[in-house]
Amino acid sequence: MTQAPVNVTVTGAAGQIGYALLFRIASGQLLGQDTPVKLRLLEIPQAVKAAEGTALELQDCAFPLLAGVDIFDDATKAFDGVNVALLVGARPRSKGMERGDLLEANGGIFKPQGEAINAGAADDVKVLVVGNPANTNALIAQSHAPDVPAERFTAMTRLDHNRAIAQLATKLGVTVADVKKLTIWGNHSATQYPDIFHAEVNGKNAAEAVNDQAWLADEFIPRVAKRGAEIIEARGASSAASAANAAIDHVHDWVNGTPQGDWVSMGIPSDGSYGVPEGIISSFPVTCSGGKYEIVQGLEIADFSRERIDASVRELTEERDAVKQLGLV
Ligand code: NAD
Ligand code: LMR
């Protein structure tokens, strides 16, 4: 091994995304084939035994890059020395639960996790929040980690990005590798806006190649935005392997960089670009290099896109106001 192991903390490790994620991290797909990893799994006490079972299986894979697995039910311990934090465990919406109840229940998870990251994380920590509502959970965690640079807290919209690429490629009869520069704007929710106006397909503008406004407005956008619900309906459970895959993609590109001539979508604290209020965690087109991301600037936003971006951003500001009222940020 050429370097010291990177500490990767995964919360909700015994859940379905955790099971799809951990083996890929341990095999080197998160950080690269030269980077050994130490896994630190955080679970609630009732699920620690299941996490221990997963740890046995990880051992049985004899992954050359896996330098150890530790299991915790205490956030402060789990995030001690963490370099990459994947916050997957969250409180799902249960029957009769209002949006405010959901935000409050998740505040009970992401506030102490933000505090634990603040207390013990390594200086280079990078945080990805997967657990829903991902953008606002990331905001809660970030606001309880004042000593960590705010931009290190990100939320996952890469699954939406990948879904949109796949739908567009299918429509145009091309491969996913032919599609570049697609953007997800806004919230990881049904209000998100998958934008093909700057996307390219084999070097040509994607919206022009599609040339079908009805498909765009009535099929593509709602299909991508409601894909999570479609998966739940079909599988009887929310997306897991594809979500884990997107988490791998998100962190991999953040750490190792995005390819020349392309960009990806990440939920990140807004710096005010594109009229998105500063501070809310919203999805933008970004390029990554040297372990940092940068918002792609200068894209022209036509009215069709503007109203959809604004609608999703409005939902994010409402979520922020709701958690503010609950004293969570
Ligand atoms: P799951 O219910 O299978 O697993 C969640 C796990 O989190 C459980 O094992 C639970 O014990 C654990 N957990 C709960 N509270 C915890 C805490 N305080 N600390 C540590 N662990 C805790 O759920 P899943 O299918 O793995 O999904 C996890 C989350 O990811 C959900 O919120 C889901 O909605 C979300 N999700 C997000 C995206 C996205 O694109 N952003 C996609 C799919 C799913
Ligand atoms: C998804 O996009 O698949 C999930 O966020 C859906 C969900 O509600 O868990």
Short mmCIF file of C-alpha atoms and ligand atoms in Angstrom, two decimals:
data_model
loop_
_atom_site.label_atom_id
_atom_site.label_comp_id
_atom_site.label_asym_id
_atom_site.label_seq_id
_atom_site.Cartn_x
_atom_site.Cartn_y
_atom_site.Cartn_z
CA MET A 1 0.00 0.00 0.00
CA THR A 2 1.32 3.37 -1.01
CA GLN A 3 -0.41 5.63 1.54
CA ALA A 4 -2.11 5.75 4.95
CA PRO A 5 -5.71 4.52 4.93
CA VAL A 6 -8.46 7.08 4.41
CA ASN A 7 -11.17 6.96 7.10
CA VAL A 8 -14.61 6.58 5.53
CA THR A 9 -17.57 6.80 7.91
CA VAL A 10 -20.90 5.43 6.66
CA THR A 11 -24.06 6.03 8.66
CA GLY A 12 -27.05 3.73 8.24
CA ALA A 13 -24.52 1.06 7.39
CA ALA A 14 -26.94 -1.82 7.99
CA GLY A 15 -29.57 -0.40 5.67
CA GLN A 16 -30.18 -1.31 2.07
CA ILE A 17 -28.03 1.46 0.57
CA GLY A 18 -25.31 0.63 3.08
CA TYR A 19 -25.26 -2.97 1.92
CA ALA A 20 -24.89 -1.89 -1.71
CA LEU A 21 -22.27 0.74 -0.85
CA LEU A 22 -19.78 -0.76 1.56
CA PHE A 23 -18.41 -3.47 -0.72
CA ARG A 24 -17.79 -0.98 -3.49
CA ILE A 25 -15.97 1.39 -1.15
CA ALA A 26 -13.84 -1.47 0.16
CA SER A 27 -12.99 -2.61 -3.37
CA GLY A 28 -11.50 0.79 -4.22
CA GLN A 29 -14.29 2.23 -6.35
CA LEU A 30 -14.85 5.25 -4.11
CA LEU A 31 -11.34 6.65 -3.87
CA GLY A 32 -9.29 4.75 -6.42
CA GLN A 33 -7.16 1.64 -6.64
CA ASP A 34 -4.15 3.18 -4.83
CA THR A 35 -6.06 4.28 -1.75
CA PRO A 36 -6.54 1.97 1.23
CA VAL A 37 -9.66 2.64 3.30
CA LYS A 38 -10.71 2.14 6.89
CA LEU A 39 -14.47 1.80 7.25
CA ARG A 40 -16.19 3.25 10.29
CA LEU A 41 -19.83 2.19 10.41
CA LEU A 42 -22.43 4.08 12.43
CA GLU A 43 -25.75 2.48 13.28
CA ILE A 44 -28.45 2.76 15.89
CA PRO A 45 -27.99 0.21 18.69
CA GLN A 46 -30.74 -2.11 17.37
CA ALA A 47 -28.97 -2.44 14.02
CA VAL A 48 -25.41 -2.89 15.24
CA LYS A 49 -25.69 -6.67 15.03
CA ALA A 50 -26.71 -6.50 11.38
CA ALA A 51 -23.78 -4.15 10.72
CA GLU A 52 -21.52 -6.70 12.38
CA GLY A 53 -22.81 -9.29 9.94
CA THR A 54 -21.92 -7.03 7.03
CA ALA A 55 -18.46 -6.53 8.53
CA LEU A 56 -17.98 -10.32 8.56
CA GLU A 57 -18.84 -10.42 4.87
CA LEU A 58 -16.46 -7.55 4.14
CA GLN A 59 -13.72 -9.57 5.82
CA ASP A 60 -14.63 -12.59 3.70
CA CYS A 61 -14.07 -10.60 0.53
CA ALA A 62 -10.37 -10.21 1.40
CA PHE A 63 -10.29 -6.78 -0.26
CA PRO A 64 -6.63 -5.76 -0.55
CA LEU A 65 -7.49 -2.08 0.04
CA LEU A 66 -9.61 -2.62 3.17
CA ALA A 67 -7.49 -1.71 6.17
CA GLY A 68 -10.19 -2.37 8.82
CA VAL A 69 -13.84 -2.08 9.79
CA ASP A 70 -15.04 -0.55 13.07
CA ILE A 71 -18.66 -0.36 14.16
CA PHE A 72 -20.16 2.29 16.42
CA ASP A 73 -23.48 3.37 17.84
CA ASP A 74 -22.00 6.67 18.95
CA ALA A 75 -21.59 9.48 16.43
CA THR A 76 -18.68 11.18 18.19
CA LYS A 77 -16.63 7.99 17.98
CA ALA A 78 -17.73 7.15 14.45
CA PHE A 79 -16.66 10.53 13.05
CA ASP A 80 -13.37 10.74 14.93
CA GLY A 81 -10.67 11.31 12.30
CA VAL A 82 -13.13 10.96 9.41
CA ASN A 83 -11.91 12.01 5.95
CA VAL A 84 -15.01 11.05 3.97
CA ALA A 85 -18.43 10.98 5.66
CA LEU A 86 -21.37 9.35 3.91
CA LEU A 87 -24.53 10.24 5.82
CA VAL A 88 -27.01 7.65 4.61
CA GLY A 89 -29.06 6.76 7.69
CA ALA A 90 -32.15 8.95 8.05
CA ARG A 91 -35.65 8.84 9.42
CA PRO A 92 -38.12 7.80 6.71
CA ARG A 93 -41.53 9.38 6.54
CA SER A 94 -44.06 7.17 8.29
CA LYS A 95 -47.84 7.14 8.05
CA GLY A 96 -49.49 10.32 9.25
CA MET A 97 -46.19 12.17 9.53
CA GLU A 98 -46.28 15.78 8.34
CA ARG A 99 -43.35 17.42 6.56
CA GLY A 100 -42.50 19.37 9.73
CA ASP A 101 -42.44 16.14 11.77
CA LEU A 102 -40.09 14.58 9.23
CA LEU A 103 -37.74 17.56 9.32
CA GLU A 104 -37.78 17.53 13.11
CA ALA A 105 -37.10 13.79 13.32
CA ASN A 106 -34.17 14.17 10.94
CA GLY A 107 -32.92 17.15 12.90
CA GLY A 108 -32.53 14.72 15.79
CA ILE A 109 -30.10 12.73 13.62
CA PHE A 110 -28.24 15.35 11.58
CA LYS A 111 -27.70 17.93 14.36
CA PRO A 112 -25.67 15.56 16.57
CA GLN A 113 -23.89 14.15 13.53
CA GLY A 114 -22.89 17.68 12.46
CA GLU A 115 -21.63 18.33 16.00
CA ALA A 116 -19.65 15.08 15.96
CA ILE A 117 -18.09 15.96 12.60
CA ASN A 118 -17.21 19.37 13.99
CA ALA A 119 -15.61 17.80 17.04
CA GLY A 120 -13.50 15.10 15.46
CA ALA A 121 -13.26 15.16 11.68
CA ALA A 122 -9.94 15.40 9.86
CA ASP A 123 -9.06 18.76 8.34
CA ASP A 124 -9.79 17.54 4.82
CA VAL A 125 -13.23 16.05 5.63
CA LYS A 126 -15.74 15.82 2.80
CA VAL A 127 -19.38 15.10 3.65
CA LEU A 128 -22.07 13.67 1.40
CA VAL A 129 -25.63 13.51 2.70
CA VAL A 130 -27.77 10.83 1.05
CA GLY A 131 -30.51 10.42 3.68
CA ASN A 132 -33.67 12.33 2.82
CA PRO A 133 -34.59 15.13 2.78
CA ALA A 134 -30.95 15.21 1.70
CA ASN A 135 -30.46 18.92 0.96
CA THR A 136 -32.01 20.12 4.20
CA ASN A 137 -30.39 17.37 6.27
CA ALA A 138 -27.05 18.56 4.87
CA LEU A 139 -27.93 22.12 5.87
CA ILE A 140 -28.74 20.99 9.42
CA ALA A 141 -25.47 19.05 9.76
CA GLN A 142 -23.46 21.90 8.27
CA SER A 143 -24.92 24.49 10.60
CA HIS A 144 -23.76 22.45 13.58
CA ALA A 145 -20.21 22.19 12.29
CA PRO A 146 -19.03 25.81 12.37
CA ASP A 147 -15.34 24.86 12.34
CA VAL A 148 -15.64 22.87 9.12
CA PRO A 149 -15.68 24.91 5.89
CA ALA A 150 -19.33 25.07 4.78
CA GLU A 151 -18.55 23.90 1.26
CA ARG A 152 -17.50 20.48 2.56
CA PHE A 153 -21.18 19.64 3.19
CA THR A 154 -22.90 18.37 0.08
CA ALA A 155 -26.15 16.58 -0.76
CA MET A 156 -26.69 13.89 -3.34
CA THR A 157 -28.37 14.76 -6.63
CA ARG A 158 -26.05 12.53 -8.65
CA LEU A 159 -28.71 9.81 -8.82
CA ASP A 160 -31.04 12.31 -10.48
CA HIS A 161 -28.20 13.33 -12.81
CA ASN A 162 -27.53 9.72 -13.79
CA ARG A 163 -31.25 9.01 -14.23
CA ALA A 164 -31.60 12.02 -16.54
CA ILE A 165 -28.61 10.96 -18.66
CA ALA A 166 -30.07 7.48 -19.05
CA GLN A 167 -33.52 8.79 -20.04
CA LEU A 168 -32.05 11.22 -22.57
CA ALA A 169 -29.75 8.59 -24.08
CA THR A 170 -32.71 6.21 -24.46
CA LYS A 171 -34.82 8.88 -26.15
CA LEU A 172 -32.08 9.71 -28.66
CA GLY A 173 -30.91 6.14 -29.21
CA VAL A 174 -27.34 6.93 -28.12
CA THR A 175 -25.18 5.54 -25.32
CA VAL A 176 -24.94 7.24 -21.93
CA ALA A 177 -21.29 8.01 -22.70
CA ASP A 178 -22.46 10.19 -25.61
CA VAL A 179 -24.31 12.54 -23.21
CA LYS A 180 -22.40 15.35 -21.48
CA LYS A 181 -23.10 18.52 -19.49
CA LEU A 182 -26.50 17.65 -18.15
CA THR A 183 -27.59 19.57 -15.05
CA ILE A 184 -29.89 18.92 -12.12
CA TRP A 185 -30.92 22.16 -10.43
CA GLY A 186 -32.53 22.57 -7.01
CA ASN A 187 -33.78 20.03 -4.51
CA HIS A 188 -33.54 16.22 -4.50
CA SER A 189 -37.30 16.02 -4.63
CA ALA A 190 -40.08 16.04 -7.19
CA THR A 191 -39.48 19.79 -7.77
CA GLN A 192 -35.95 19.25 -9.09
CA TYR A 193 -35.22 20.49 -12.59
CA PRO A 194 -33.25 18.28 -14.98
CA ASP A 195 -31.92 20.71 -17.61
CA ILE A 196 -30.92 19.52 -21.07
CA PHE A 197 -30.54 22.99 -22.64
CA HIS A 198 -26.76 23.02 -22.13
CA ALA A 199 -26.33 19.28 -22.46
CA GLU A 200 -24.52 17.85 -25.45
CA VAL A 201 -25.05 14.62 -27.31
CA ASN A 202 -22.08 13.67 -29.42
CA GLY A 203 -21.11 17.34 -29.39
CA LYS A 204 -24.53 18.61 -30.51
CA ASN A 205 -26.97 20.53 -28.33
CA ALA A 206 -29.25 17.98 -26.63
CA ALA A 207 -32.41 20.13 -26.62
CA GLU A 208 -32.03 20.70 -30.37
CA ALA A 209 -31.37 17.00 -30.93
CA VAL A 210 -34.56 16.15 -28.99
CA ASN A 211 -36.60 18.92 -30.63
CA ASP A 212 -39.72 17.78 -28.81
CA GLN A 213 -40.97 20.27 -26.23
CA ALA A 214 -43.92 18.08 -25.22
CA TRP A 215 -41.62 15.14 -24.43
CA LEU A 216 -39.33 17.44 -22.45
CA ALA A 217 -42.08 19.10 -20.38
CA ASP A 218 -44.55 16.24 -20.00
CA GLU A 219 -42.39 13.11 -20.01
CA PHE A 220 -38.69 13.66 -19.39
CA ILE A 221 -38.81 16.19 -16.54
CA PRO A 222 -41.57 14.46 -14.51
CA ARG A 223 -40.10 11.00 -15.21
CA VAL A 224 -36.71 11.98 -13.80
CA ALA A 225 -38.17 14.02 -10.94
CA LYS A 226 -40.53 11.22 -9.88
CA ARG A 227 -38.21 8.30 -10.62
CA GLY A 228 -37.68 7.67 -6.90
CA ALA A 229 -41.42 7.11 -6.47
CA GLU A 230 -41.52 4.91 -9.59
CA ILE A 231 -38.79 2.69 -8.12
CA ILE A 232 -40.59 2.48 -4.76
CA GLU A 233 -43.79 1.48 -6.57
CA ALA A 234 -42.00 -1.21 -8.59
CA ARG A 235 -39.62 -2.59 -5.96
CA GLY A 236 -41.63 -2.04 -2.82
CA ALA A 237 -38.56 -0.28 -1.43
CA SER A 238 -36.63 2.83 -2.38
CA SER A 239 -33.70 2.72 -4.77
CA ALA A 240 -30.63 1.20 -3.17
CA ALA A 241 -28.01 -0.05 -5.64
CA SER A 242 -28.48 2.94 -7.92
CA ALA A 243 -28.34 5.29 -4.93
CA ALA A 244 -25.15 3.63 -3.71
CA ASN A 245 -23.72 3.88 -7.22
CA ALA A 246 -24.50 7.60 -7.32
CA ALA A 247 -22.85 8.13 -3.93
CA ILE A 248 -19.72 6.42 -5.26
CA ASP A 249 -19.81 8.63 -8.38
CA HIS A 250 -20.31 11.82 -6.33
CA VAL A 251 -17.38 11.28 -3.98
CA HIS A 252 -15.15 9.71 -6.63
CA ASP A 253 -15.48 12.75 -8.88
CA TRP A 254 -15.15 15.23 -6.01
CA VAL A 255 -11.89 13.59 -4.93
CA ASN A 256 -10.46 12.58 -8.31
CA GLY A 257 -11.91 15.26 -10.60
CA THR A 258 -14.44 15.42 -13.41
CA PRO A 259 -13.41 14.64 -16.99
CA GLN A 260 -12.50 17.47 -19.37
CA GLY A 261 -15.51 18.64 -21.37
CA ASP A 262 -18.11 17.43 -18.91
CA TRP A 263 -19.63 18.37 -15.59
CA VAL A 264 -21.72 16.72 -12.88
CA SER A 265 -24.54 17.78 -10.52
CA MET A 266 -23.98 18.18 -6.79
CA GLY A 267 -26.12 19.67 -4.03
CA ILE A 268 -23.82 22.32 -2.54
CA PRO A 269 -24.15 25.47 -0.42
CA SER A 270 -25.12 28.23 -2.82
CA ASP A 271 -22.76 31.16 -3.23
CA GLY A 272 -25.61 33.13 -4.82
CA SER A 273 -24.86 31.93 -8.36
CA TYR A 274 -27.80 31.80 -10.78
CA GLY A 275 -29.99 33.74 -8.33
CA VAL A 276 -30.09 30.86 -5.81
CA PRO A 277 -30.08 32.41 -2.30
CA GLU A 278 -26.70 32.12 -0.64
CA GLY A 279 -26.40 29.34 1.94
CA ILE A 280 -29.13 26.96 0.89
CA ILE A 281 -27.94 23.58 -0.32
CA SER A 282 -29.09 23.36 -3.91
CA SER A 283 -28.00 21.35 -6.92
CA PHE A 284 -25.73 23.03 -9.48
CA PRO A 285 -23.59 22.03 -12.43
CA VAL A 286 -20.05 21.67 -11.10
CA THR A 287 -16.61 20.65 -12.24
CA CYS A 288 -14.16 19.13 -9.78
CA SER A 289 -10.40 19.25 -9.66
CA GLY A 290 -7.78 18.91 -6.92
CA GLY A 291 -10.42 17.77 -4.41
CA LYS A 292 -12.52 20.93 -4.89
CA TYR A 293 -15.64 21.68 -6.85
CA GLU A 294 -16.56 24.84 -8.72
CA ILE A 295 -19.94 25.94 -10.07
CA VAL A 296 -20.03 26.14 -13.87
CA GLN A 297 -20.62 29.83 -14.55
CA GLY A 298 -22.09 31.82 -17.41
CA LEU A 299 -24.86 29.47 -18.55
CA GLU A 300 -27.77 31.27 -20.14
CA ILE A 301 -31.02 30.43 -18.37
CA ALA A 302 -34.14 30.86 -20.49
CA ASP A 303 -37.61 31.45 -18.99
CA PHE A 304 -38.59 27.77 -19.25
CA SER A 305 -35.64 26.83 -17.04
CA ARG A 306 -35.82 29.90 -14.81
CA GLU A 307 -39.32 29.17 -13.56
CA ARG A 308 -38.46 25.55 -12.83
CA ILE A 309 -35.24 26.39 -11.00
CA ASP A 310 -37.10 29.05 -9.00
CA ALA A 311 -39.84 26.58 -8.00
CA SER A 312 -37.36 24.06 -6.63
CA VAL A 313 -35.32 26.74 -4.90
CA ARG A 314 -38.53 28.08 -3.34
CA GLU A 315 -39.14 24.64 -1.84
CA LEU A 316 -35.60 24.62 -0.45
CA THR A 317 -36.02 28.03 1.16
CA GLU A 318 -39.30 26.83 2.69
CA GLU A 319 -37.54 23.77 4.10
CA ARG A 320 -34.77 26.01 5.44
CA ASP A 321 -37.33 28.32 7.06
CA ALA A 322 -39.11 25.34 8.61
CA VAL A 323 -35.93 23.95 10.20
CA LYS A 324 -35.00 27.46 11.32
CA GLN A 325 -38.33 27.70 13.12
CA LEU A 326 -37.61 24.36 14.75
CA GLY A 327 -34.28 25.76 15.97
CA LEU A 328 -32.34 23.22 13.89
CA VAL A 329 -30.21 25.68 11.93
P1 NAD B 1 -32.89 1.80 5.16
O1 NAD B 1 -34.07 2.06 6.02
O2 NAD B 1 -32.71 0.49 4.49
O3 NAD B 1 -31.58 2.04 6.03
C1 NAD B 1 -31.40 3.16 6.85
C2 NAD B 1 -30.48 2.74 7.97
O4 NAD B 1 -30.17 3.91 8.74
C3 NAD B 1 -31.10 1.74 8.93
O5 NAD B 1 -30.23 0.61 9.07
C4 NAD B 1 -31.21 2.51 10.24
O6 NAD B 1 -30.99 1.68 11.39
C5 NAD B 1 -30.09 3.53 10.07
N1 NAD B 1 -30.21 4.71 10.92
C6 NAD B 1 -31.34 5.36 11.31
N2 NAD B 1 -31.02 6.37 12.15
C7 NAD B 1 -29.68 6.37 12.26
C8 NAD B 1 -28.76 7.17 12.98
N3 NAD B 1 -29.19 8.17 13.78
N4 NAD B 1 -27.46 6.88 12.89
C9 NAD B 1 -27.02 5.87 12.13
N5 NAD B 1 -27.84 5.07 11.42
C10 NAD B 1 -29.16 5.33 11.49
O7 NAD B 1 -32.85 3.00 4.12
P2 NAD B 1 -32.02 3.08 2.76
O8 NAD B 1 -32.83 2.49 1.67
O9 NAD B 1 -30.64 2.60 2.99
O10 NAD B 1 -32.06 4.66 2.52
C11 NAD B 1 -31.38 5.54 3.38
C12 NAD B 1 -31.78 6.97 3.08
O11 NAD B 1 -31.36 7.35 1.78
C13 NAD B 1 -33.28 7.24 3.11
O12 NAD B 1 -33.48 8.49 3.75
C14 NAD B 1 -33.65 7.36 1.65
O13 NAD B 1 -34.81 8.13 1.47
C15 NAD B 1 -32.43 8.04 1.13
N6 NAD B 1 -32.22 7.98 -0.34
C16 NAD B 1 -31.67 9.09 -0.92
C17 NAD B 1 -31.42 9.10 -2.27
C18 NAD B 1 -30.82 10.30 -2.94
O14 NAD B 1 -30.73 10.29 -4.18
N7 NAD B 1 -30.40 11.35 -2.25
C19 NAD B 1 -31.72 7.96 -3.04
C20 NAD B 1 -32.25 6.84 -2.41
C21 NAD B 1 -32.49 6.87 -1.04
C1 LMR B 2 -34.85 8.26 -4.73
O1 LMR B 2 -34.67 9.28 -5.40
O2 LMR B 2 -34.81 7.11 -5.22
C2 LMR B 2 -35.15 8.39 -3.27
O3 LMR B 2 -34.77 9.65 -2.80
C3 LMR B 2 -36.60 8.12 -3.02
C4 LMR B 2 -36.94 8.08 -1.56
O4 LMR B 2 -37.97 8.71 -1.22
O5 LMR B 2 -36.23 7.45 -0.76
#
